[in-house]
Amino acid sequence: MNDEQFDLFCILLSNYMFIEYEQYIAAFERVLAMLVPSLDQNHKYRLLPLIAPKDKNKVKSGNNQLYLFAHTIWDRSPALRRFSLSAFSSTEEIKKQPIPKKPFTTIVVDDFIGSGDTAKQFLEDYSPNRNKNERIVFICLVAMQAGVGVIQRMGCEILYDKIAPKGIADCSNFPNKELCYGLMQSIEEKIRIDKKYCCGYGASEALVTMQRTPNNTFPLFWAKSHVDGTDWPSLFPRYR
């Protein structure tokens, strides 16, 4: 990278959010504390991983959070552990269950929500089975404003521990946004990356690594190689 590109990189790196897996339990506990419990002692809670329909047969981060949430986080909540929690691995599994006659809550869990595309696809697939007595709450550790907006517009709640700003658009260190986007484009041209990931998937401009780096993060932090095939020295690679 030239000096201007490297300066851009350094400022982005200084704003980078790295959430180690060891931090997940404490962070999820903080988020769950935001969920106001029902006054009905017999209120039912159901748990689902956030997975898009096209990814149902893949192992995604939501699967991991489902297990952690169901078997560790829930029991650590003084306000909620007295309630029944039923965990389901997929929407297909939950569709086979009888619909509760009384109001109930469905919690959809993941560690990161970025552009909101996955949440939108999930809800479009789930909506035909949504009950009028059902409250849907998304719980994650880190969210971007775009994803928050998508979920709220679709009539659901979202709770999160941290909000992730856009790396360039929301950064006061970049008064000349046009110049910064030009520099980022010149860097991304060096990287063997699909155009849909320019500035991160959905132009998310994320600066975050969780248990894995989401593709919403600028590719310069996770890409594998230059356009000529040689290694790109990514700091937080998605691929092992």
CSV table of C-alpha atoms in Angstrom, one decimal:
chain,number,residue,atom,x,y,z
A,1,MET,CA,0.0,0.0,0.0
A,2,ASN,CA,1.1,3.6,-0.6
A,3,ASP,CA,1.3,6.1,2.2
A,4,GLU,CA,-2.4,7.4,1.8
A,5,GLN,CA,-3.7,3.8,1.7
A,6,PHE,CA,-1.7,2.9,4.7
A,7,ASP,CA,-2.9,5.9,6.7
A,8,LEU,CA,-6.5,4.9,5.9
A,9,PHE,CA,-5.7,1.3,7.0
A,10,CYS,CA,-4.2,2.5,10.3
A,11,ILE,CA,-7.2,4.7,11.2
A,12,LEU,CA,-9.6,1.8,10.4
A,13,LEU,CA,-7.5,-0.6,12.5
A,14,SER,CA,-7.5,1.8,15.5
A,15,ASN,CA,-11.4,1.6,15.4
A,16,TYR,CA,-11.5,-2.1,14.9
A,17,MET,CA,-13.7,-4.2,17.3
A,18,PHE,CA,-12.4,-7.6,18.3
A,19,ILE,CA,-14.7,-9.8,20.4
A,20,GLU,CA,-12.9,-12.9,21.6
A,21,TYR,CA,-15.0,-16.0,22.2
A,22,GLU,CA,-14.1,-15.9,25.9
A,23,GLN,CA,-16.1,-12.7,26.1
A,24,TYR,CA,-19.3,-14.2,24.8
A,25,ILE,CA,-20.8,-15.4,28.0
A,26,ALA,CA,-20.5,-12.1,29.9
A,27,ALA,CA,-21.7,-10.2,26.8
A,28,PHE,CA,-24.7,-12.5,26.3
A,29,GLU,CA,-25.6,-12.1,30.0
A,30,ARG,CA,-25.7,-8.3,29.6
A,31,VAL,CA,-28.0,-8.6,26.6
A,32,LEU,CA,-30.3,-11.1,28.3
A,33,ALA,CA,-30.6,-8.7,31.2
A,34,MET,CA,-32.3,-6.3,28.9
A,35,LEU,CA,-35.1,-8.7,28.1
A,36,VAL,CA,-38.0,-7.9,30.4
A,37,PRO,CA,-39.6,-11.2,31.6
A,38,SER,CA,-43.2,-11.9,31.3
A,39,LEU,CA,-45.5,-11.4,34.4
A,40,ASP,CA,-47.0,-14.8,33.6
A,41,GLN,CA,-45.0,-17.4,35.4
A,42,ASN,CA,-46.1,-20.0,32.8
A,43,HIS,CA,-44.9,-17.9,29.9
A,44,LYS,CA,-43.1,-20.1,27.3
A,45,TYR,CA,-39.9,-19.1,25.6
A,46,ARG,CA,-38.6,-20.7,22.4
A,47,LEU,CA,-35.1,-20.4,21.0
A,48,LEU,CA,-33.9,-20.5,17.4
A,49,PRO,CA,-30.5,-19.8,15.7
A,50,LEU,CA,-30.5,-17.0,13.1
A,51,ILE,CA,-29.9,-18.9,9.9
A,52,ALA,CA,-31.1,-17.9,6.4
A,53,PRO,CA,-33.2,-20.6,4.6
A,54,LYS,CA,-30.5,-21.1,2.0
A,55,ASP,CA,-28.0,-22.0,4.7
A,56,LYS,CA,-30.1,-24.5,6.7
A,57,ASN,CA,-27.8,-27.4,5.9
A,58,LYS,CA,-24.6,-25.4,6.8
A,59,VAL,CA,-22.9,-25.0,10.2
A,60,LYS,CA,-23.3,-21.3,10.9
A,61,SER,CA,-22.5,-19.1,13.9
A,62,GLY,CA,-26.1,-19.2,15.0
A,63,ASN,CA,-25.8,-22.9,15.7
A,64,ASN,CA,-23.0,-22.4,18.1
A,65,GLN,CA,-24.8,-19.5,19.9
A,66,LEU,CA,-27.9,-21.7,20.2
A,67,TYR,CA,-26.1,-24.3,22.3
A,68,LEU,CA,-24.3,-21.7,24.4
A,69,PHE,CA,-27.5,-19.7,25.0
A,70,ALA,CA,-29.6,-22.8,25.8
A,71,HIS,CA,-27.2,-24.5,28.1
A,72,THR,CA,-25.2,-21.7,29.8
A,73,ILE,CA,-26.6,-18.2,29.3
A,74,TRP,CA,-30.3,-18.9,30.1
A,75,ASP,CA,-29.5,-20.5,33.5
A,76,ARG,CA,-27.4,-17.5,34.5
A,77,SER,CA,-30.3,-15.1,34.3
A,78,PRO,CA,-31.9,-14.6,37.8
A,79,ALA,CA,-35.0,-13.2,36.1
A,80,LEU,CA,-35.5,-15.7,33.3
A,81,ARG,CA,-34.1,-19.1,34.4
A,82,ARG,CA,-37.3,-19.9,36.2
A,83,PHE,CA,-39.1,-19.9,32.8
A,84,SER,CA,-39.2,-22.8,30.4
A,85,LEU,CA,-36.9,-22.5,27.4
A,86,SER,CA,-37.3,-24.9,24.4
A,87,ALA,CA,-34.4,-24.8,21.9
A,88,PHE,CA,-34.9,-25.7,18.3
A,89,SER,CA,-32.2,-26.1,15.7
A,90,SER,CA,-34.3,-24.8,12.7
A,91,THR,CA,-37.6,-23.3,11.7
A,92,GLU,CA,-38.5,-26.6,10.1
A,93,GLU,CA,-38.3,-28.2,13.5
A,94,ILE,CA,-40.4,-25.5,15.2
A,95,LYS,CA,-43.1,-25.8,12.5
A,96,LYS,CA,-43.8,-29.3,13.8
A,97,GLN,CA,-44.6,-28.1,17.3
A,98,PRO,CA,-48.1,-27.3,18.5
A,99,ILE,CA,-48.8,-23.5,18.6
A,100,PRO,CA,-49.2,-22.3,22.2
A,101,LYS,CA,-52.6,-20.9,22.9
A,102,LYS,CA,-51.3,-18.2,25.2
A,103,PRO,CA,-48.8,-15.4,24.4
A,104,PHE,CA,-45.2,-16.7,24.0
A,105,THR,CA,-41.8,-15.4,23.0
A,106,THR,CA,-39.4,-16.7,20.3
A,107,ILE,CA,-35.8,-15.6,20.7
A,108,VAL,CA,-33.6,-15.7,17.6
A,109,VAL,CA,-29.9,-15.7,18.5
A,110,ASP,CA,-26.6,-15.0,16.8
A,111,ASP,CA,-23.3,-13.3,17.7
A,112,PHE,CA,-23.5,-10.6,14.9
A,113,ILE,CA,-26.2,-8.9,12.8
A,114,GLY,CA,-24.8,-6.8,10.0
A,115,SER,CA,-26.7,-5.7,6.9
A,116,GLY,CA,-29.9,-7.4,8.1
A,117,ASP,CA,-30.2,-9.6,4.9
A,118,THR,CA,-30.0,-12.8,6.9
A,119,ALA,CA,-32.6,-11.6,9.4
A,120,LYS,CA,-34.9,-10.5,6.5
A,121,GLN,CA,-34.6,-13.9,4.8
A,122,PHE,CA,-35.2,-15.7,8.1
A,123,LEU,CA,-38.3,-13.7,8.8
A,124,GLU,CA,-39.7,-14.0,5.3
A,125,ASP,CA,-39.4,-17.8,5.7
A,126,TYR,CA,-40.7,-17.8,9.2
A,127,SER,CA,-43.6,-15.3,8.9
A,128,PRO,CA,-46.2,-17.7,7.4
A,129,ASN,CA,-45.9,-19.7,10.7
A,130,ARG,CA,-45.8,-16.6,13.0
A,131,ASN,CA,-48.7,-16.5,15.5
A,132,LYS,CA,-50.6,-13.4,16.6
A,133,ASN,CA,-49.7,-14.2,20.2
A,134,GLU,CA,-46.0,-14.5,19.4
A,135,ARG,CA,-43.3,-11.9,20.4
A,136,ILE,CA,-40.1,-12.3,18.3
A,137,VAL,CA,-36.9,-11.0,19.9
A,138,PHE,CA,-33.5,-11.1,18.1
A,139,ILE,CA,-30.5,-11.2,20.5
A,140,CYS,CA,-26.9,-10.7,19.4
A,141,LEU,CA,-23.6,-9.4,20.7
A,142,VAL,CA,-22.8,-6.9,18.0
A,143,ALA,CA,-25.2,-5.2,15.6
A,144,MET,CA,-25.0,-2.7,12.8
A,145,GLN,CA,-27.6,0.0,12.4
A,146,ALA,CA,-28.8,-1.3,9.0
A,147,GLY,CA,-29.6,-4.7,10.6
A,148,VAL,CA,-31.4,-3.1,13.5
A,149,GLY,CA,-33.5,-1.1,11.1
A,150,VAL,CA,-34.5,-4.1,9.0
A,151,ILE,CA,-35.6,-6.1,12.1
A,152,GLN,CA,-37.6,-3.3,13.6
A,153,ARG,CA,-39.3,-2.5,10.3
A,154,MET,CA,-40.4,-6.1,10.1
A,155,GLY,CA,-42.1,-5.8,13.5
A,156,CYS,CA,-39.6,-7.5,15.7
A,157,GLU,CA,-37.4,-6.4,18.6
A,158,ILE,CA,-33.6,-6.6,18.7
A,159,LEU,CA,-31.3,-6.5,21.8
A,160,TYR,CA,-27.5,-6.2,21.5
A,161,ASP,CA,-24.4,-5.5,23.6
A,162,LYS,CA,-22.6,-3.2,21.1
A,163,ILE,CA,-23.4,-1.3,18.0
A,164,ALA,CA,-20.9,-1.3,15.2
A,165,PRO,CA,-20.6,2.0,13.3
A,166,LYS,CA,-19.7,2.1,9.6
A,167,GLY,CA,-15.9,2.3,9.3
A,168,ILE,CA,-15.8,5.3,6.9
A,169,ALA,CA,-19.3,6.8,6.8
A,170,ASP,CA,-19.6,7.1,10.6
A,171,CYS,CA,-15.9,8.0,11.3
A,172,SER,CA,-15.2,11.7,12.2
A,173,ASN,CA,-11.5,11.1,11.3
A,174,PHE,CA,-12.4,11.1,7.7
A,175,PRO,CA,-13.7,14.5,6.7
A,176,ASN,CA,-13.1,13.7,3.0
A,177,LYS,CA,-15.3,10.6,2.5
A,178,GLU,CA,-15.0,10.6,-1.2
A,179,LEU,CA,-11.2,10.4,-1.0
A,180,CYS,CA,-11.4,7.5,1.6
A,181,TYR,CA,-13.8,5.5,-0.6
A,182,GLY,CA,-11.4,6.0,-3.6
A,183,LEU,CA,-8.5,4.8,-1.5
A,184,MET,CA,-10.5,1.8,-0.3
A,185,GLN,CA,-11.5,1.0,-3.9
A,186,SER,CA,-7.8,1.1,-5.0
A,187,ILE,CA,-6.9,-1.3,-2.2
A,188,GLU,CA,-9.8,-3.7,-3.0
A,189,GLU,CA,-8.7,-3.8,-6.6
A,190,LYS,CA,-5.5,-5.5,-5.4
A,191,ILE,CA,-7.6,-8.2,-3.7
A,192,ARG,CA,-9.2,-11.3,-5.3
A,193,ILE,CA,-12.7,-10.6,-4.0
A,194,ASP,CA,-16.2,-10.7,-5.4
A,195,LYS,CA,-17.7,-7.2,-6.1
A,196,LYS,CA,-20.5,-7.9,-3.7
A,197,TYR,CA,-18.0,-7.7,-0.9
A,198,CYS,CA,-16.7,-4.2,-1.8
A,199,CYS,CA,-16.5,-2.3,1.5
A,200,GLY,CA,-17.9,-5.5,3.1
A,201,TYR,CA,-21.0,-7.4,2.2
A,202,GLY,CA,-23.8,-5.0,1.4
A,203,ALA,CA,-21.4,-2.1,1.7
A,204,SER,CA,-21.6,-2.6,5.5
A,205,GLU,CA,-18.2,-1.1,6.2
A,206,ALA,CA,-17.9,-3.2,9.3
A,207,LEU,CA,-14.8,-3.3,11.5
A,208,VAL,CA,-15.4,-6.3,13.6
A,209,THR,CA,-14.1,-9.8,14.2
A,210,MET,CA,-16.2,-12.2,16.4
A,211,GLN,CA,-15.5,-15.9,16.7
A,212,ARG,CA,-15.0,-15.5,13.0
A,213,THR,CA,-14.7,-12.4,10.9
A,214,PRO,CA,-18.0,-11.6,9.2
A,215,ASN,CA,-17.9,-10.8,5.5
A,216,ASN,CA,-19.5,-7.5,6.3
A,217,THR,CA,-16.0,-6.4,7.4
A,218,PHE,CA,-13.8,-4.6,4.9
A,219,PRO,CA,-12.1,-7.3,2.9
A,220,LEU,CA,-8.7,-5.8,3.3
A,221,PHE,CA,-8.8,-7.3,6.9
A,222,TRP,CA,-9.8,-10.8,5.8
A,223,ALA,CA,-9.1,-11.4,2.1
A,224,LYS,CA,-6.8,-14.3,1.1
A,225,SER,CA,-4.9,-13.1,-1.9
A,226,HIS,CA,-4.0,-10.4,-4.4
A,227,VAL,CA,-5.5,-10.5,-7.9
A,228,ASP,CA,-2.3,-12.2,-9.1
A,229,GLY,CA,-2.8,-15.0,-6.6
A,230,THR,CA,-0.1,-14.2,-4.2
A,231,ASP,CA,-0.9,-14.1,-0.4
A,232,TRP,CA,-2.5,-11.0,1.0
A,233,PRO,CA,-1.4,-10.5,4.6
A,234,SER,CA,-4.9,-10.3,6.2
A,235,LEU,CA,-5.0,-9.7,9.9
A,236,PHE,CA,-8.3,-11.5,10.6
A,237,PRO,CA,-8.7,-14.2,7.9
A,238,ARG,CA,-12.1,-15.8,7.4
A,239,TYR,CA,-10.5,-18.9,5.8
A,240,ARG,CA,-8.3,-21.4,7.5
